[in-house]
Amino acid sequence: MAECSELDCENVAAVRLYVPWDADRNVCSAHARALVQQDGVVAEPLDGAEDDWS
């Protein structure tokens, strides 16, 4: 699995974010939880990513 694309984060990417005003990127679940709260951002779990979303 690839690493989270956010700066200074070494966690495994678990989610693909589709960001209307920026490039799409793969991020860890912690960053996805924060970033997906912005209007227009859509999150899609990556195939094979095992993460606890609860």
PDB file of N, CA and C in Angstrom:
ATOM      1  N   MET A   1       0.827  -1.192   0.000  1.00  0.00           N
ATOM      2  CA  MET A   1       0.000   0.000   0.000  1.00  0.00           C
ATOM      3  C   MET A   1       0.870   1.253   0.000  1.00  0.00           C
ATOM      4  N   ALA A   2       0.359   2.293  -0.554  1.00  0.00           N
ATOM      5  CA  ALA A   2       1.067   3.565  -0.626  1.00  0.00           C
ATOM      6  C   ALA A   2       0.893   4.348   0.672  1.00  0.00           C
ATOM      7  N   GLU A   3       1.791   5.295   0.873  1.00  0.00           N
ATOM      8  CA  GLU A   3       1.696   6.169   2.035  1.00  0.00           C
ATOM      9  C   GLU A   3       0.693   7.286   1.787  1.00  0.00           C
ATOM     10  N   CYS A   4       0.201   7.848   2.864  1.00  0.00           N
ATOM     11  CA  CYS A   4      -0.682   9.015   2.819  1.00  0.00           C
ATOM     12  C   CYS A   4       0.040  10.140   2.090  1.00  0.00           C
ATOM     13  N   SER A   5      -0.671  10.871   1.244  1.00  0.00           N
ATOM     14  CA  SER A   5      -0.045  11.938   0.456  1.00  0.00           C
ATOM     15  C   SER A   5       0.066  13.266   1.209  1.00  0.00           C
ATOM     16  N   GLU A   6      -0.493  13.346   2.423  1.00  0.00           N
ATOM     17  CA  GLU A   6      -0.386  14.581   3.191  1.00  0.00           C
ATOM     18  C   GLU A   6       1.036  14.732   3.744  1.00  0.00           C
ATOM     19  N   LEU A   7       1.501  15.969   3.822  1.00  0.00           N
ATOM     20  CA  LEU A   7       2.854  16.252   4.286  1.00  0.00           C
ATOM     21  C   LEU A   7       3.091  15.707   5.690  1.00  0.00           C
ATOM     22  N   ASP A   8       4.276  15.147   5.905  1.00  0.00           N
ATOM     23  CA  ASP A   8       4.726  14.644   7.203  1.00  0.00           C
ATOM     24  C   ASP A   8       3.851  13.530   7.775  1.00  0.00           C
ATOM     25  N   CYS A   9       3.131  12.823   6.935  1.00  0.00           N
ATOM     26  CA  CYS A   9       2.315  11.693   7.394  1.00  0.00           C
ATOM     27  C   CYS A   9       2.879  10.420   6.772  1.00  0.00           C
ATOM     28  N   GLU A  10       3.175   9.455   7.622  1.00  0.00           N
ATOM     29  CA  GLU A  10       3.737   8.190   7.149  1.00  0.00           C
ATOM     30  C   GLU A  10       2.739   7.040   7.252  1.00  0.00           C
ATOM     31  N   ASN A  11       1.465   7.356   7.525  1.00  0.00           N
ATOM     32  CA  ASN A  11       0.436   6.321   7.612  1.00  0.00           C
ATOM     33  C   ASN A  11       0.118   5.767   6.228  1.00  0.00           C
ATOM     34  N   VAL A  12      -0.461   4.596   6.214  1.00  0.00           N
ATOM     35  CA  VAL A  12      -0.855   3.940   4.961  1.00  0.00           C
ATOM     36  C   VAL A  12      -2.109   4.618   4.412  1.00  0.00           C
ATOM     37  N   ALA A  13      -2.114   4.869   3.119  1.00  0.00           N
ATOM     38  CA  ALA A  13      -3.294   5.451   2.466  1.00  0.00           C
ATOM     39  C   ALA A  13      -4.412   4.423   2.438  1.00  0.00           C
ATOM     40  N   ALA A  14      -5.613   4.860   2.827  1.00  0.00           N
ATOM     41  CA  ALA A  14      -6.765   3.963   2.860  1.00  0.00           C
ATOM     42  C   ALA A  14      -7.950   4.512   2.076  1.00  0.00           C
ATOM     43  N   VAL A  15      -7.864   5.791   1.687  1.00  0.00           N
ATOM     44  CA  VAL A  15      -8.999   6.469   1.067  1.00  0.00           C
ATOM     45  C   VAL A  15      -8.514   7.336  -0.088  1.00  0.00           C
ATOM     46  N   ARG A  16      -9.276   7.324  -1.184  1.00  0.00           N
ATOM     47  CA  ARG A  16      -9.025   8.224  -2.315  1.00  0.00           C
ATOM     48  C   ARG A  16      -9.973   9.405  -2.156  1.00  0.00           C
ATOM     49  N   LEU A  17      -9.420  10.620  -2.093  1.00  0.00           N
ATOM     50  CA  LEU A  17     -10.240  11.821  -1.993  1.00  0.00           C
ATOM     51  C   LEU A  17     -10.336  12.487  -3.350  1.00  0.00           C
ATOM     52  N   TYR A  18     -11.542  12.833  -3.726  1.00  0.00           N
ATOM     53  CA  TYR A  18     -11.792  13.588  -4.951  1.00  0.00           C
ATOM     54  C   TYR A  18     -12.089  15.018  -4.507  1.00  0.00           C
ATOM     55  N   VAL A  19     -11.151  15.923  -4.824  1.00  0.00           N
ATOM     56  CA  VAL A  19     -11.217  17.306  -4.359  1.00  0.00           C
ATOM     57  C   VAL A  19     -11.445  18.216  -5.567  1.00  0.00           C
ATOM     58  N   PRO A  20     -12.586  18.897  -5.634  1.00  0.00           N
ATOM     59  CA  PRO A  20     -12.916  19.687  -6.823  1.00  0.00           C
ATOM     60  C   PRO A  20     -11.926  20.815  -7.137  1.00  0.00           C
ATOM     61  N   TRP A  21     -11.309  21.410  -6.135  1.00  0.00           N
ATOM     62  CA  TRP A  21     -10.423  22.559  -6.339  1.00  0.00           C
ATOM     63  C   TRP A  21      -8.937  22.193  -6.304  1.00  0.00           C
ATOM     64  N   ASP A  22      -8.628  20.886  -6.191  1.00  0.00           N
ATOM     65  CA  ASP A  22      -7.241  20.449  -6.104  1.00  0.00           C
ATOM     66  C   ASP A  22      -7.136  19.056  -6.735  1.00  0.00           C
ATOM     67  N   ALA A  23      -5.930  18.541  -6.774  1.00  0.00           N
ATOM     68  CA  ALA A  23      -5.711  17.205  -7.335  1.00  0.00           C
ATOM     69  C   ALA A  23      -6.309  16.140  -6.421  1.00  0.00           C
ATOM     70  N   ASP A  24      -6.813  15.064  -7.019  1.00  0.00           N
ATOM     71  CA  ASP A  24      -7.276  13.920  -6.243  1.00  0.00           C
ATOM     72  C   ASP A  24      -6.063  13.308  -5.551  1.00  0.00           C
ATOM     73  N   ARG A  25      -6.279  12.729  -4.368  1.00  0.00           N
ATOM     74  CA  ARG A  25      -5.145  12.154  -3.653  1.00  0.00           C
ATOM     75  C   ARG A  25      -5.577  11.024  -2.736  1.00  0.00           C
ATOM     76  N   ASN A  26      -4.614  10.158  -2.438  1.00  0.00           N
ATOM     77  CA  ASN A  26      -4.823   9.050  -1.521  1.00  0.00           C
ATOM     78  C   ASN A  26      -4.306   9.455  -0.148  1.00  0.00           C
ATOM     79  N   VAL A  27      -5.156   9.286   0.863  1.00  0.00           N
ATOM     80  CA  VAL A  27      -4.792   9.692   2.214  1.00  0.00           C
ATOM     81  C   VAL A  27      -5.148   8.598   3.214  1.00  0.00           C
ATOM     82  N   CYS A  28      -4.602   8.731   4.425  1.00  0.00           N
ATOM     83  CA  CYS A  28      -4.936   7.803   5.504  1.00  0.00           C
ATOM     84  C   CYS A  28      -6.340   8.137   6.015  1.00  0.00           C
ATOM     85  N   SER A  29      -6.889   7.254   6.809  1.00  0.00           N
ATOM     86  CA  SER A  29      -8.254   7.468   7.292  1.00  0.00           C
ATOM     87  C   SER A  29      -8.361   8.689   8.196  1.00  0.00           C
ATOM     88  N   ALA A  30      -7.338   9.004   8.952  1.00  0.00           N
ATOM     89  CA  ALA A  30      -7.386  10.180   9.829  1.00  0.00           C
ATOM     90  C   ALA A  30      -7.497  11.467   9.014  1.00  0.00           C
ATOM     91  N   HIS A  31      -6.690  11.604   7.973  1.00  0.00           N
ATOM     92  CA  HIS A  31      -6.778  12.786   7.122  1.00  0.00           C
ATOM     93  C   HIS A  31      -8.088  12.802   6.342  1.00  0.00           C
ATOM     94  N   ALA A  32      -8.559  11.645   5.924  1.00  0.00           N
ATOM     95  CA  ALA A  32      -9.824  11.581   5.180  1.00  0.00           C
ATOM     96  C   ALA A  32     -10.976  12.080   6.038  1.00  0.00           C
ATOM     97  N   ARG A  33     -11.000  11.683   7.302  1.00  0.00           N
ATOM     98  CA  ARG A  33     -12.079  12.115   8.193  1.00  0.00           C
ATOM     99  C   ARG A  33     -12.136  13.631   8.307  1.00  0.00           C
ATOM    100  N   ALA A  34     -10.982  14.260   8.347  1.00  0.00           N
ATOM    101  CA  ALA A  34     -10.939  15.723   8.473  1.00  0.00           C
ATOM    102  C   ALA A  34     -11.257  16.406   7.143  1.00  0.00           C
ATOM    103  N   LEU A  35     -10.654  15.948   6.065  1.00  0.00           N
ATOM    104  CA  LEU A  35     -10.783  16.631   4.770  1.00  0.00           C
ATOM    105  C   LEU A  35     -12.145  16.439   4.115  1.00  0.00           C
ATOM    106  N   VAL A  36     -12.782  15.310   4.358  1.00  0.00           N
ATOM    107  CA  VAL A  36     -14.060  15.030   3.700  1.00  0.00           C
ATOM    108  C   VAL A  36     -15.184  15.920   4.243  1.00  0.00           C
ATOM    109  N   GLN A  37     -14.950  16.611   5.332  1.00  0.00           N
ATOM    110  CA  GLN A  37     -15.962  17.511   5.894  1.00  0.00           C
ATOM    111  C   GLN A  37     -16.079  18.814   5.103  1.00  0.00           C
ATOM    112  N   GLN A  38     -15.144  19.053   4.191  1.00  0.00           N
ATOM    113  CA  GLN A  38     -15.203  20.245   3.351  1.00  0.00           C
ATOM    114  C   GLN A  38     -16.209  20.015   2.223  1.00  0.00           C
ATOM    115  N   ASP A  39     -16.945  21.056   1.869  1.00  0.00           N
ATOM    116  CA  ASP A  39     -17.951  20.950   0.806  1.00  0.00           C
ATOM    117  C   ASP A  39     -17.336  20.471  -0.501  1.00  0.00           C
ATOM    118  N   GLY A  40     -17.964  19.489  -1.109  1.00  0.00           N
ATOM    119  CA  GLY A  40     -17.563  19.013  -2.417  1.00  0.00           C
ATOM    120  C   GLY A  40     -16.557  17.885  -2.414  1.00  0.00           C
ATOM    121  N   VAL A  41     -15.931  17.598  -1.284  1.00  0.00           N
ATOM    122  CA  VAL A  41     -14.931  16.531  -1.220  1.00  0.00           C
ATOM    123  C   VAL A  41     -15.648  15.194  -1.072  1.00  0.00           C
ATOM    124  N   VAL A  42     -15.243  14.225  -1.886  1.00  0.00           N
ATOM    125  CA  VAL A  42     -15.840  12.893  -1.867  1.00  0.00           C
ATOM    126  C   VAL A  42     -14.747  11.880  -1.545  1.00  0.00           C
ATOM    127  N   ALA A  43     -15.052  10.952  -0.648  1.00  0.00           N
ATOM    128  CA  ALA A  43     -14.095   9.919  -0.253  1.00  0.00           C
ATOM    129  C   ALA A  43     -14.539   8.561  -0.757  1.00  0.00           C
ATOM    130  N   GLU A  44     -13.579   7.785  -1.229  1.00  0.00           N
ATOM    131  CA  GLU A  44     -13.843   6.418  -1.695  1.00  0.00           C
ATOM    132  C   GLU A  44     -12.766   5.508  -1.095  1.00  0.00           C
ATOM    133  N   PRO A  45     -13.160   4.469  -0.358  1.00  0.00           N
ATOM    134  CA  PRO A  45     -12.161   3.542   0.195  1.00  0.00           C
ATOM    135  C   PRO A  45     -11.345   2.900  -0.930  1.00  0.00           C
ATOM    136  N   LEU A  46     -10.065   2.751  -0.696  1.00  0.00           N
ATOM    137  CA  LEU A  46      -9.195   2.100  -1.672  1.00  0.00           C
ATOM    138  C   LEU A  46      -9.375   0.592  -1.603  1.00  0.00           C
ATOM    139  N   ASP A  47      -9.291  -0.082  -2.742  1.00  0.00           N
ATOM    140  CA  ASP A  47      -9.367  -1.538  -2.777  1.00  0.00           C
ATOM    141  C   ASP A  47      -8.234  -2.115  -1.947  1.00  0.00           C
ATOM    142  N   GLY A  48      -8.563  -3.051  -1.096  1.00  0.00           N
ATOM    143  CA  GLY A  48      -7.557  -3.713  -0.291  1.00  0.00           C
ATOM    144  C   GLY A  48      -7.174  -2.968   0.971  1.00  0.00           C
ATOM    145  N   ALA A  49      -7.701  -1.778   1.163  1.00  0.00           N
ATOM    146  CA  ALA A  49      -7.371  -1.011   2.366  1.00  0.00           C
ATOM    147  C   ALA A  49      -8.200  -1.531   3.521  1.00  0.00           C
ATOM    148  N   GLU A  50      -7.506  -1.977   4.544  1.00  0.00           N
ATOM    149  CA  GLU A  50      -8.194  -2.459   5.734  1.00  0.00           C
ATOM    150  C   GLU A  50      -7.998  -1.437   6.821  1.00  0.00           C
ATOM    151  N   ASP A  51      -9.076  -0.796   7.217  1.00  0.00           N
ATOM    152  CA  ASP A  51      -8.999   0.253   8.211  1.00  0.00           C
ATOM    153  C   ASP A  51     -10.278   0.267   9.021  1.00  0.00           C
ATOM    154  N   ASP A  52     -10.193   0.720  10.245  1.00  0.00           N
ATOM    155  CA  ASP A  52     -11.348   0.786  11.121  1.00  0.00           C
ATOM    156  C   ASP A  52     -12.004   2.141  10.969  1.00  0.00           C
ATOM    157  N   TRP A  53     -13.183   2.176  10.357  1.00  0.00           N
ATOM    158  CA  TRP A  53     -13.916   3.431  10.144  1.00  0.00           C
ATOM    159  C   TRP A  53     -14.890   3.722  11.255  1.00  0.00           C
ATOM    160  N   SER A  54     -14.910   2.913  12.294  1.00  0.00           N
ATOM    161  CA  SER A  54     -15.876   3.152  13.371  1.00  0.00           C
ATOM    162  C   SER A  54     -15.357   4.137  14.386  1.00  0.00           C
TER     163      SER A  54
END
